[in-house]
Amino acid sequence: MFRIGHGYDIHRTVHGRPLILGGVRFESDFGLDGHSDADCLTHAICDALLGAAGLPDIGHYFPNTDPAWKNADSQLLLRRVIAELKSRGFAPVNLDATLIAERPKIAPHLAAMKAALAASTGLAPDAIGLKATTNEGVGDLGRGLALAAQAVALIRII
Ligand code: MG
């Protein structure tokens, strides 16, 4: 028995914060604004997993009004999401995510991102699909005002 979920997240780009995507810190002249580390790729994955289990979204579990999650490492959030699923009798099967960003290029960091996400989810790296596309210069994403991510997750009943 399998269940599928979808997640989407977007964060504004800002100066003066680190850029962390998929648990990896990028060399970058901009970062993402947010209460936690603002890792939109990991947040989309969290929401896909929670959605597959029919659970509330990431904002329910980690509200941006809670000081506990200020500058939080989103891999910790992802680990908590996996634990929540496990407590309800679900385990992840595979993930596939797309980052929508004019820059940076993620190719040089793909292996590290997969390794980080694999460590947080307990999945094998080859059960995690990661890719990026630009927004072809269109709209606010195209102008680099924000980075967005979409993800799907398949989970199984344990
Ligand atoms: Mg977010």
PDB file of N, CA and C in Angstrom, residues 3-5 45-57 61-62 77-95 121 123 153-158:
ATOM      1  N   ARG A   3       1.240   5.623  -0.774  1.00  0.00           N
ATOM      2  CA  ARG A   3       0.551   6.921  -0.795  1.00  0.00           C
ATOM      3  C   ARG A   3       1.527   7.959  -1.337  1.00  0.00           C
ATOM      4  N   ILE A   4       0.984   8.934  -2.061  1.00  0.00           N
ATOM      5  CA  ILE A   4       1.829   9.954  -2.678  1.00  0.00           C
ATOM      6  C   ILE A   4       1.484  11.321  -2.117  1.00  0.00           C
ATOM      7  N   GLY A   5       2.494  12.188  -2.043  1.00  0.00           N
ATOM      8  CA  GLY A   5       2.263  13.548  -1.558  1.00  0.00           C
ATOM      9  C   GLY A   5       3.056  14.549  -2.361  1.00  0.00           C
ATOM     10  N   ILE A  45      10.171  19.087   0.455  1.00  0.00           N
ATOM     11  CA  ILE A  45      10.231  17.634   0.695  1.00  0.00           C
ATOM     12  C   ILE A  45       9.456  17.280   1.972  1.00  0.00           C
ATOM     13  N   CYS A  46       9.626  18.069   3.022  1.00  0.00           N
ATOM     14  CA  CYS A  46       8.872  17.827   4.264  1.00  0.00           C
ATOM     15  C   CYS A  46       7.371  17.860   3.991  1.00  0.00           C
ATOM     16  N   ASP A  47       6.919  18.848   3.231  1.00  0.00           N
ATOM     17  CA  ASP A  47       5.496  18.963   2.959  1.00  0.00           C
ATOM     18  C   ASP A  47       4.993  17.822   2.082  1.00  0.00           C
ATOM     19  N   ALA A  48       5.814  17.352   1.165  1.00  0.00           N
ATOM     20  CA  ALA A  48       5.414  16.207   0.337  1.00  0.00           C
ATOM     21  C   ALA A  48       5.229  14.959   1.210  1.00  0.00           C
ATOM     22  N   LEU A  49       6.157  14.750   2.128  1.00  0.00           N
ATOM     23  CA  LEU A  49       6.066  13.591   3.024  1.00  0.00           C
ATOM     24  C   LEU A  49       4.851  13.697   3.937  1.00  0.00           C
ATOM     25  N   LEU A  50       4.656  14.871   4.528  1.00  0.00           N
ATOM     26  CA  LEU A  50       3.504  15.066   5.418  1.00  0.00           C
ATOM     27  C   LEU A  50       2.206  14.924   4.639  1.00  0.00           C
ATOM     28  N   GLY A  51       2.176  15.477   3.432  1.00  0.00           N
ATOM     29  CA  GLY A  51       0.978  15.384   2.610  1.00  0.00           C
ATOM     30  C   GLY A  51       0.643  13.943   2.259  1.00  0.00           C
ATOM     31  N   ALA A  52       1.666  13.161   1.967  1.00  0.00           N
ATOM     32  CA  ALA A  52       1.434  11.755   1.624  1.00  0.00           C
ATOM     33  C   ALA A  52       0.779  11.009   2.782  1.00  0.00           C
ATOM     34  N   ALA A  53       1.112  11.422   3.994  1.00  0.00           N
ATOM     35  CA  ALA A  53       0.552  10.774   5.186  1.00  0.00           C
ATOM     36  C   ALA A  53      -0.774  11.403   5.605  1.00  0.00           C
ATOM     37  N   GLY A  54      -1.227  12.410   4.861  1.00  0.00           N
ATOM     38  CA  GLY A  54      -2.478  13.077   5.217  1.00  0.00           C
ATOM     39  C   GLY A  54      -2.361  13.937   6.458  1.00  0.00           C
ATOM     40  N   LEU A  55      -1.134  14.395   6.728  1.00  0.00           N
ATOM     41  CA  LEU A  55      -0.879  15.188   7.932  1.00  0.00           C
ATOM     42  C   LEU A  55      -0.810  16.677   7.586  1.00  0.00           C
ATOM     43  N   PRO A  56      -0.920  17.539   8.609  1.00  0.00           N
ATOM     44  CA  PRO A  56      -0.826  18.982   8.362  1.00  0.00           C
ATOM     45  C   PRO A  56       0.551  19.372   7.834  1.00  0.00           C
ATOM     46  N   ASP A  57       0.670  20.594   7.342  1.00  0.00           N
ATOM     47  CA  ASP A  57       1.918  21.012   6.684  1.00  0.00           C
ATOM     48  C   ASP A  57       3.004  21.412   7.687  1.00  0.00           C
ATOM     49  N   TYR A  61       3.753  21.983  12.246  1.00  0.00           N
ATOM     50  CA  TYR A  61       4.693  21.305  13.148  1.00  0.00           C
ATOM     51  C   TYR A  61       5.806  22.233  13.650  1.00  0.00           C
ATOM     52  N   PHE A  62       6.190  23.186  12.775  1.00  0.00           N
ATOM     53  CA  PHE A  62       7.324  24.057  13.108  1.00  0.00           C
ATOM     54  C   PHE A  62       6.930  25.510  12.854  1.00  0.00           C
ATOM     55  N   LEU A  77      14.344  19.375  10.976  1.00  0.00           N
ATOM     56  CA  LEU A  77      12.901  19.337  10.703  1.00  0.00           C
ATOM     57  C   LEU A  77      12.550  18.087   9.898  1.00  0.00           C
ATOM     58  N   LEU A  78      13.355  17.804   8.878  1.00  0.00           N
ATOM     59  CA  LEU A  78      13.087  16.635   8.036  1.00  0.00           C
ATOM     60  C   LEU A  78      13.180  15.347   8.858  1.00  0.00           C
ATOM     61  N   ARG A  79      14.155  15.281   9.741  1.00  0.00           N
ATOM     62  CA  ARG A  79      14.272  14.095  10.611  1.00  0.00           C
ATOM     63  C   ARG A  79      13.030  13.947  11.492  1.00  0.00           C
ATOM     64  N   ARG A  80      12.515  15.070  11.979  1.00  0.00           N
ATOM     65  CA  ARG A  80      11.306  15.025  12.812  1.00  0.00           C
ATOM     66  C   ARG A  80      10.096  14.575  11.995  1.00  0.00           C
ATOM     67  N   VAL A  81      10.036  15.025  10.734  1.00  0.00           N
ATOM     68  CA  VAL A  81       8.937  14.620   9.857  1.00  0.00           C
ATOM     69  C   VAL A  81       8.987  13.105   9.633  1.00  0.00           C
ATOM     70  N   ILE A  82      10.169  12.577   9.384  1.00  0.00           N
ATOM     71  CA  ILE A  82      10.320  11.130   9.191  1.00  0.00           C
ATOM     72  C   ILE A  82       9.890  10.385  10.460  1.00  0.00           C
ATOM     73  N   ALA A  83      10.264  10.917  11.620  1.00  0.00           N
ATOM     74  CA  ALA A  83       9.879  10.285  12.893  1.00  0.00           C
ATOM     75  C   ALA A  83       8.364  10.339  13.085  1.00  0.00           C
ATOM     76  N   GLU A  84       7.758  11.460  12.699  1.00  0.00           N
ATOM     77  CA  GLU A  84       6.298  11.594  12.809  1.00  0.00           C
ATOM     78  C   GLU A  84       5.607  10.565  11.912  1.00  0.00           C
ATOM     79  N   LEU A  85       6.119  10.417  10.690  1.00  0.00           N
ATOM     80  CA  LEU A  85       5.539   9.416   9.788  1.00  0.00           C
ATOM     81  C   LEU A  85       5.679   8.016  10.372  1.00  0.00           C
ATOM     82  N   LYS A  86       6.881   7.729  10.883  1.00  0.00           N
ATOM     83  CA  LYS A  86       7.126   6.400  11.439  1.00  0.00           C
ATOM     84  C   LYS A  86       6.166   6.108  12.589  1.00  0.00           C
ATOM     85  N   SER A  87       5.925   7.124  13.422  1.00  0.00           N
ATOM     86  CA  SER A  87       5.027   6.932  14.574  1.00  0.00           C
ATOM     87  C   SER A  87       3.599   6.640  14.129  1.00  0.00           C
ATOM     88  N   ARG A  88       3.283   7.006  12.884  1.00  0.00           N
ATOM     89  CA  ARG A  88       1.945   6.775  12.341  1.00  0.00           C
ATOM     90  C   ARG A  88       1.914   5.598  11.372  1.00  0.00           C
ATOM     91  N   GLY A  89       3.041   4.864  11.316  1.00  0.00           N
ATOM     92  CA  GLY A  89       3.062   3.635  10.537  1.00  0.00           C
ATOM     93  C   GLY A  89       3.435   3.800   9.081  1.00  0.00           C
ATOM     94  N   PHE A  90       4.168   4.878   8.760  1.00  0.00           N
ATOM     95  CA  PHE A  90       4.591   5.113   7.377  1.00  0.00           C
ATOM     96  C   PHE A  90       6.112   5.179   7.274  1.00  0.00           C
ATOM     97  N   ALA A  91       6.621   4.780   6.120  1.00  0.00           N
ATOM     98  CA  ALA A  91       8.046   4.933   5.824  1.00  0.00           C
ATOM     99  C   ALA A  91       8.190   5.471   4.407  1.00  0.00           C
ATOM    100  N   PRO A  92       9.188   6.341   4.173  1.00  0.00           N
ATOM    101  CA  PRO A  92       9.376   6.877   2.823  1.00  0.00           C
ATOM    102  C   PRO A  92       9.890   5.801   1.868  1.00  0.00           C
ATOM    103  N   VAL A  93       9.498   5.921   0.607  1.00  0.00           N
ATOM    104  CA  VAL A  93       9.976   5.015  -0.449  1.00  0.00           C
ATOM    105  C   VAL A  93      10.940   5.752  -1.380  1.00  0.00           C
ATOM    106  N   ASN A  94      10.497   6.865  -1.912  1.00  0.00           N
ATOM    107  CA  ASN A  94      11.387   7.701  -2.713  1.00  0.00           C
ATOM    108  C   ASN A  94      10.874   9.135  -2.752  1.00  0.00           C
ATOM    109  N   LEU A  95      11.768  10.016  -3.133  1.00  0.00           N
ATOM    110  CA  LEU A  95      11.474  11.453  -3.247  1.00  0.00           C
ATOM    111  C   LEU A  95      11.929  11.932  -4.610  1.00  0.00           C
ATOM    112  N   THR A 121      16.614  11.160   5.922  1.00  0.00           N
ATOM    113  CA  THR A 121      15.402  10.384   5.657  1.00  0.00           C
ATOM    114  C   THR A 121      15.587   8.886   5.852  1.00  0.00           C
ATOM    115  N   LEU A 123      16.729   7.138   3.489  1.00  0.00           N
ATOM    116  CA  LEU A 123      16.640   6.600   2.133  1.00  0.00           C
ATOM    117  C   LEU A 123      18.029   6.424   1.540  1.00  0.00           C
ATOM    118  N   ALA A 153       6.615  12.874  -2.919  1.00  0.00           N
ATOM    119  CA  ALA A 153       7.131  11.800  -2.074  1.00  0.00           C
ATOM    120  C   ALA A 153       6.195  10.607  -2.153  1.00  0.00           C
ATOM    121  N   LEU A 154       6.778   9.438  -2.238  1.00  0.00           N
ATOM    122  CA  LEU A 154       6.012   8.209  -2.116  1.00  0.00           C
ATOM    123  C   LEU A 154       6.338   7.603  -0.756  1.00  0.00           C
ATOM    124  N   ILE A 155       5.293   7.206  -0.042  1.00  0.00           N
ATOM    125  CA  ILE A 155       5.506   6.535   1.242  1.00  0.00           C
ATOM    126  C   ILE A 155       4.733   5.220   1.232  1.00  0.00           C
ATOM    127  N   ARG A 156       5.143   4.331   2.116  1.00  0.00           N
ATOM    128  CA  ARG A 156       4.442   3.053   2.209  1.00  0.00           C
ATOM    129  C   ARG A 156       3.983   2.823   3.634  1.00  0.00           C
ATOM    130  N   ILE A 157       2.940   2.027   3.764  1.00  0.00           N
ATOM    131  CA  ILE A 157       2.481   1.642   5.096  1.00  0.00           C
ATOM    132  C   ILE A 157       3.413   0.544   5.604  1.00  0.00           C
ATOM    133  N   ILE A 158       3.964   0.755   6.780  1.00  0.00           N
ATOM    134  CA  ILE A 158       4.937  -0.192   7.342  1.00  0.00           C
ATOM    135  C   ILE A 158       4.243  -1.490   7.727  1.00  0.00           C
TER     136      ILE A 158
END
